[in-house]
PDB file of C-alpha atoms in Angstrom:
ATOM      1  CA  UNK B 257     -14.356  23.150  -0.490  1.00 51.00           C
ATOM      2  CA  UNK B 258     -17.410  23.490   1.973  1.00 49.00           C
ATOM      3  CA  UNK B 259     -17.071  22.590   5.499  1.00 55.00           C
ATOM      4  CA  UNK B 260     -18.940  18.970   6.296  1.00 54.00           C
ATOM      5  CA  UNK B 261     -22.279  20.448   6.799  1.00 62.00           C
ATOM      6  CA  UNK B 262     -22.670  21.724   3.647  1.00 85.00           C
ATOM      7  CA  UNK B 263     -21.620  18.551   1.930  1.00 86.00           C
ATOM      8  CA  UNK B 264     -24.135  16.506   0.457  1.00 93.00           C
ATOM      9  CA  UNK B 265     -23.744  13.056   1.405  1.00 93.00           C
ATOM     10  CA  UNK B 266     -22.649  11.486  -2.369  1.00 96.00           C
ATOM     11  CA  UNK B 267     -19.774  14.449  -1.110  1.00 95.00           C
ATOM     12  CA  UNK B 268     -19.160  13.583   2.005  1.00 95.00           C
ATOM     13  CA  UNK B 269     -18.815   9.524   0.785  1.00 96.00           C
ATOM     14  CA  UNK B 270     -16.530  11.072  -1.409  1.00 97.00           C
ATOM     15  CA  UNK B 271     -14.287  13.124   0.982  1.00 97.00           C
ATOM     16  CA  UNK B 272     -14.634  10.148   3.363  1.00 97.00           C
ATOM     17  CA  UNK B 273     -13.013   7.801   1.465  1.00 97.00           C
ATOM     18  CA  UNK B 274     -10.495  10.095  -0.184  1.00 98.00           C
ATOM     19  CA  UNK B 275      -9.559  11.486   3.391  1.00 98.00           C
ATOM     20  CA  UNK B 276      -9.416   7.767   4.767  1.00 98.00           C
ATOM     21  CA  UNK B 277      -7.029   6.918   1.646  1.00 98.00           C
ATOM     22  CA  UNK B 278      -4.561   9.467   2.671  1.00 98.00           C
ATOM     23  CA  UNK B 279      -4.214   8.567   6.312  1.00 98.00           C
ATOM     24  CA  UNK B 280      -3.940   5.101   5.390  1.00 98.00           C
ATOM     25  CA  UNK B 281      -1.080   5.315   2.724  1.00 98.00           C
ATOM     26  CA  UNK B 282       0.451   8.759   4.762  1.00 98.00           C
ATOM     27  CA  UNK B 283       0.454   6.520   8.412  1.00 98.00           C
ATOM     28  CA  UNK B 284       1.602   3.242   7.002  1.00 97.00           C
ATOM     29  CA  UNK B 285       4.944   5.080   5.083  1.00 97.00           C
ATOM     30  CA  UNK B 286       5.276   6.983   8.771  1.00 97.00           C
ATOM     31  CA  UNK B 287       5.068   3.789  10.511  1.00 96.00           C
ATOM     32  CA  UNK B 288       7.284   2.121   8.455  1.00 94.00           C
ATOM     33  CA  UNK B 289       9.935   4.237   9.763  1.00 95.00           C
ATOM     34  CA  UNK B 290       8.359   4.994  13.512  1.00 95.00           C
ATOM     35  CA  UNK B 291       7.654   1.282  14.611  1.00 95.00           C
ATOM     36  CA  UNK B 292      11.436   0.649  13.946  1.00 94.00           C
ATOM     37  CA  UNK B 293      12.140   2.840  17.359  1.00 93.00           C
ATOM     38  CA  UNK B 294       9.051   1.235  19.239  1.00 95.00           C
ATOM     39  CA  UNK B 295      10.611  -2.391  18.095  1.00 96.00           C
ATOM     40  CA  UNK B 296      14.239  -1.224  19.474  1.00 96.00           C
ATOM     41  CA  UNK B 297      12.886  -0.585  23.004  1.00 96.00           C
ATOM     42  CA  UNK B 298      10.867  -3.963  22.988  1.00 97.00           C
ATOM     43  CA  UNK B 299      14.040  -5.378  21.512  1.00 97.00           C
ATOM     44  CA  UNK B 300      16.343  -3.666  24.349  1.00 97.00           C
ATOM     45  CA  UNK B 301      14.043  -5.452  27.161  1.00 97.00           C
ATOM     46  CA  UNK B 302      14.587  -8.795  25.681  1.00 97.00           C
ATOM     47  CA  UNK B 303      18.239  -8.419  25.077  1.00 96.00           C
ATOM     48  CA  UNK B 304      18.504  -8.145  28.690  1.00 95.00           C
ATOM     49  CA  UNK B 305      15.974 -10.351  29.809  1.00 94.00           C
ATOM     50  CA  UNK B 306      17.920 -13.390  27.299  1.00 93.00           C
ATOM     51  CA  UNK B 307      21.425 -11.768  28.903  1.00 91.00           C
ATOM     52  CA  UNK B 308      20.613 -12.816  32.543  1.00 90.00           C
ATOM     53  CA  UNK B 309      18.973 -16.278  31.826  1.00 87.00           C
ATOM     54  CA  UNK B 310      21.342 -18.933  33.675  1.00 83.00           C
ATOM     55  CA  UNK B 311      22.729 -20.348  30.184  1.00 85.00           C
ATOM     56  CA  UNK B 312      24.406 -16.588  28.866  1.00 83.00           C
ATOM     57  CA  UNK B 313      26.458 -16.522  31.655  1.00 80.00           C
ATOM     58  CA  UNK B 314      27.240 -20.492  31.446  1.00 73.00           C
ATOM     59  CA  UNK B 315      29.754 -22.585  30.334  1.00 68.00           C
ATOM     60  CA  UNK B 316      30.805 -24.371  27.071  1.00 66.00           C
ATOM     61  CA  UNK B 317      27.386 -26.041  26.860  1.00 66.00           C
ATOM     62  CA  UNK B 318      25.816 -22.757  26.578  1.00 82.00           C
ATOM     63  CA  UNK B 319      27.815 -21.453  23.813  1.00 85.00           C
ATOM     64  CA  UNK B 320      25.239 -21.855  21.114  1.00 87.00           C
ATOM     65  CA  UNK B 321      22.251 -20.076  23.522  1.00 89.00           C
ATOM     66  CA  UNK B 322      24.821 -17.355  23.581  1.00 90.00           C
ATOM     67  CA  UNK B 323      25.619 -17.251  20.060  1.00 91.00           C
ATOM     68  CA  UNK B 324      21.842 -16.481  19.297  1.00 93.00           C
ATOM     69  CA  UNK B 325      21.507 -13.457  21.941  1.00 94.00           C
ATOM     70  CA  UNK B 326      24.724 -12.110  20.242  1.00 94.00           C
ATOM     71  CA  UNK B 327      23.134 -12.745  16.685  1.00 96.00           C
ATOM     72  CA  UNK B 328      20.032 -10.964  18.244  1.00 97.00           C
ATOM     73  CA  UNK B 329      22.251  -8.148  19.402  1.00 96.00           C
ATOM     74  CA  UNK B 330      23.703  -7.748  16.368  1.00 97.00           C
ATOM     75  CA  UNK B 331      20.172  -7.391  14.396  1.00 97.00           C
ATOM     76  CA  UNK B 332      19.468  -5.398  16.711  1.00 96.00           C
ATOM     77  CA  UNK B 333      22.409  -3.025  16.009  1.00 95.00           C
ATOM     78  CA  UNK B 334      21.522  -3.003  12.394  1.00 95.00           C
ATOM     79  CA  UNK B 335      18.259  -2.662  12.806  1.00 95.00           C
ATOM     80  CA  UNK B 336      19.254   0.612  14.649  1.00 94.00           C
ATOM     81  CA  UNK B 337      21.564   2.257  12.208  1.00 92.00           C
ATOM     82  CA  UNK B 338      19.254   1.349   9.347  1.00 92.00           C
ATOM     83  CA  UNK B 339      16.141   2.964  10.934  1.00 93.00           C
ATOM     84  CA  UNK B 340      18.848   6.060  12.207  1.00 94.00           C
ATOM     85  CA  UNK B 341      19.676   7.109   8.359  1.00 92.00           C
ATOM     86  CA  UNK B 342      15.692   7.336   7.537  1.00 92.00           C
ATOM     87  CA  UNK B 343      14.728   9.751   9.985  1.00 94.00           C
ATOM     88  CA  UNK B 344      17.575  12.024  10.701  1.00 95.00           C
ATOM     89  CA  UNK B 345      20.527  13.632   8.536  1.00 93.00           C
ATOM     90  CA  UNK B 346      23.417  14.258  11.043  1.00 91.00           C
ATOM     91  CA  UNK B 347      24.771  11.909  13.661  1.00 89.00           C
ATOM     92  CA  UNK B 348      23.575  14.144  16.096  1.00 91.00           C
ATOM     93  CA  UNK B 349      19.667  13.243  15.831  1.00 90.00           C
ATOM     94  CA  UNK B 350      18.804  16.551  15.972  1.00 92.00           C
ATOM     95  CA  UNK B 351      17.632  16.934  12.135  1.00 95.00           C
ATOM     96  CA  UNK B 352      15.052  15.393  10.838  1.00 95.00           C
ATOM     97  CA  UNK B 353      15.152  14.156   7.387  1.00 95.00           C
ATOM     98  CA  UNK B 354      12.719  16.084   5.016  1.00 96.00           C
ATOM     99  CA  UNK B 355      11.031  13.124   3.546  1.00 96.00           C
ATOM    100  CA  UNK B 356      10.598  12.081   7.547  1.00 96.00           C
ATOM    101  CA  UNK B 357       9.243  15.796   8.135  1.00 97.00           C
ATOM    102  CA  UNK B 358       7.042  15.840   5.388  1.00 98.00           C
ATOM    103  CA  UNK B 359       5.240  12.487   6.453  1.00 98.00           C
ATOM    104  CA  UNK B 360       4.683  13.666   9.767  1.00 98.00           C
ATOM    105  CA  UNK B 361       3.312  17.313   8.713  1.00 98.00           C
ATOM    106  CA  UNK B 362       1.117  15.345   5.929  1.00 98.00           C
ATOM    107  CA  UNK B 363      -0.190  12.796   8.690  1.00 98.00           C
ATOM    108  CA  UNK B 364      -1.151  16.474  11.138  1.00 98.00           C
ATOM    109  CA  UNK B 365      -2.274  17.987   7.858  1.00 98.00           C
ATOM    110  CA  UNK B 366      -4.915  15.076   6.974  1.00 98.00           C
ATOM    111  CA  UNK B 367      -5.946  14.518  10.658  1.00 98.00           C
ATOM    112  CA  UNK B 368      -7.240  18.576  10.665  1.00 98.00           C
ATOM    113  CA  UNK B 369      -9.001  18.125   6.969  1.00 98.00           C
ATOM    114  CA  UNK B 370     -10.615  15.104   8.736  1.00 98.00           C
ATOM    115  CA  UNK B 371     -11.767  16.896  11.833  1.00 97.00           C
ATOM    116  CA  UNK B 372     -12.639  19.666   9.126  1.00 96.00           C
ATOM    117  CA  UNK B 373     -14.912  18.157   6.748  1.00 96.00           C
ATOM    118  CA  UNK B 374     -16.385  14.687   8.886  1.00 96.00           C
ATOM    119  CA  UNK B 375     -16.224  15.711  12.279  1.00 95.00           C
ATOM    120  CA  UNK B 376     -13.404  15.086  15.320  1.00 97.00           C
ATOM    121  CA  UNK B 377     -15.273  11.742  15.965  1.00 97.00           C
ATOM    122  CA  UNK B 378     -14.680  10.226  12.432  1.00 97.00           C
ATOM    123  CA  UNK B 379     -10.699  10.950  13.320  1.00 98.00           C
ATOM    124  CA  UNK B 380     -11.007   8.511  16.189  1.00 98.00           C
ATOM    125  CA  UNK B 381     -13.355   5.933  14.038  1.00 98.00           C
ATOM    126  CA  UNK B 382     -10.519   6.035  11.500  1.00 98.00           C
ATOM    127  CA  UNK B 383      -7.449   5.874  13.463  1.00 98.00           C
ATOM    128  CA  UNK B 384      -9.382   2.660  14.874  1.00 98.00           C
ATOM    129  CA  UNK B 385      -9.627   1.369  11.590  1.00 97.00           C
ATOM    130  CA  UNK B 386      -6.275   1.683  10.852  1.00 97.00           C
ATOM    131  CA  UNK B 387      -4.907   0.076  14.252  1.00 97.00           C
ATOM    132  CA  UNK B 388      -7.705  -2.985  13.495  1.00 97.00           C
ATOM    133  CA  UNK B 389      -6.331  -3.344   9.798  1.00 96.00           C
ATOM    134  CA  UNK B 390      -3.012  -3.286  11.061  1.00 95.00           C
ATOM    135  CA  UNK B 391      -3.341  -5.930  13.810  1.00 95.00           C
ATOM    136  CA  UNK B 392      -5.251  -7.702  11.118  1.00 95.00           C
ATOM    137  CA  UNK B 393      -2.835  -8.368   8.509  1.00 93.00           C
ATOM    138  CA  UNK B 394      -0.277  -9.192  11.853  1.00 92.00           C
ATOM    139  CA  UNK B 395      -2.697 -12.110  12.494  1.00 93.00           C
ATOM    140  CA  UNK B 396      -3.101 -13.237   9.272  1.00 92.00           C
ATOM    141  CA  UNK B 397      -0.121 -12.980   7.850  1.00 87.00           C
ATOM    142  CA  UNK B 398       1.420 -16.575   6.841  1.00 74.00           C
ATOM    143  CA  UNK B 399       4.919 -18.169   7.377  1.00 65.00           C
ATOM    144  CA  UNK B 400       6.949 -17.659   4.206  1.00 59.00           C
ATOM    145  CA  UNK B 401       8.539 -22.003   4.063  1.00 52.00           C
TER     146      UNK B 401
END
């Protein structure tokens, strides 16, 4: 296909949107295993934060405050072994899954075909996109009672 100056701009809308499908269905299956690890270290700092409040380290008062950083701790330990078996295939953490591989090679692939055909700018405009839409449906997502 032509390089984004000789597209004509019914095939440039085209690309555009195509191009800004793939990064959005490509980065959302990467994320879904990627914020997992980001969540873990934010998860890590609380642990300890809830560890050294006053009623962990109380009496028999306190056991139900630390029941729930144990239960928390324990999430968090699941959390970790879950997220552990999608990326890698040994023990080790050395090697990546292929599935994992593939998603981040497709993300680098579509990021280049973007630069390619609409310009290094229209990366940045779309990886802004992405981060508002995903902050977005944070914000409005609804309690499930």
């Amino acid at each position: 296909m032509a390089a984004k100056s000789q597209l004509t701009k019914p095939q440039k809308n085209l690309t555009r949107r195509y191009l800004l499908w793939c990064y959005k269905t490509t980065k959302e299956d990467l994320d879904r295993i990627d914020r997992y690890f980001t969540q873990l270290k934010v998860d890590a700092f609380m642990l300890a934060n809830l560890s050294k409040a006053k009623e962990f380290k109380g009496g028999k008062q306190d056991k139900a405050y630390q029941k729930k950083v144990g239960d928390f701790k324990k999430y968090m330990e699941g959390k970790e072994s879950r997220v552990l078996a999608q990326k890698f295939k040994d023990p080790e953490k050395k090697i990546l899954k292929p599935e994992y591989l593939y998603l981040q090679r497709r993300l680098a692939a579509i990021e280049k075909a973007i630069v390619h055909f609409l310009g290094k700018k229209e990366l940045s405009v779309i990886e802004e996109m992405y981060e508002e839409e995903m902050t977005l449906r944070i914000l409005e997502a609804r309690a499930h009672t």
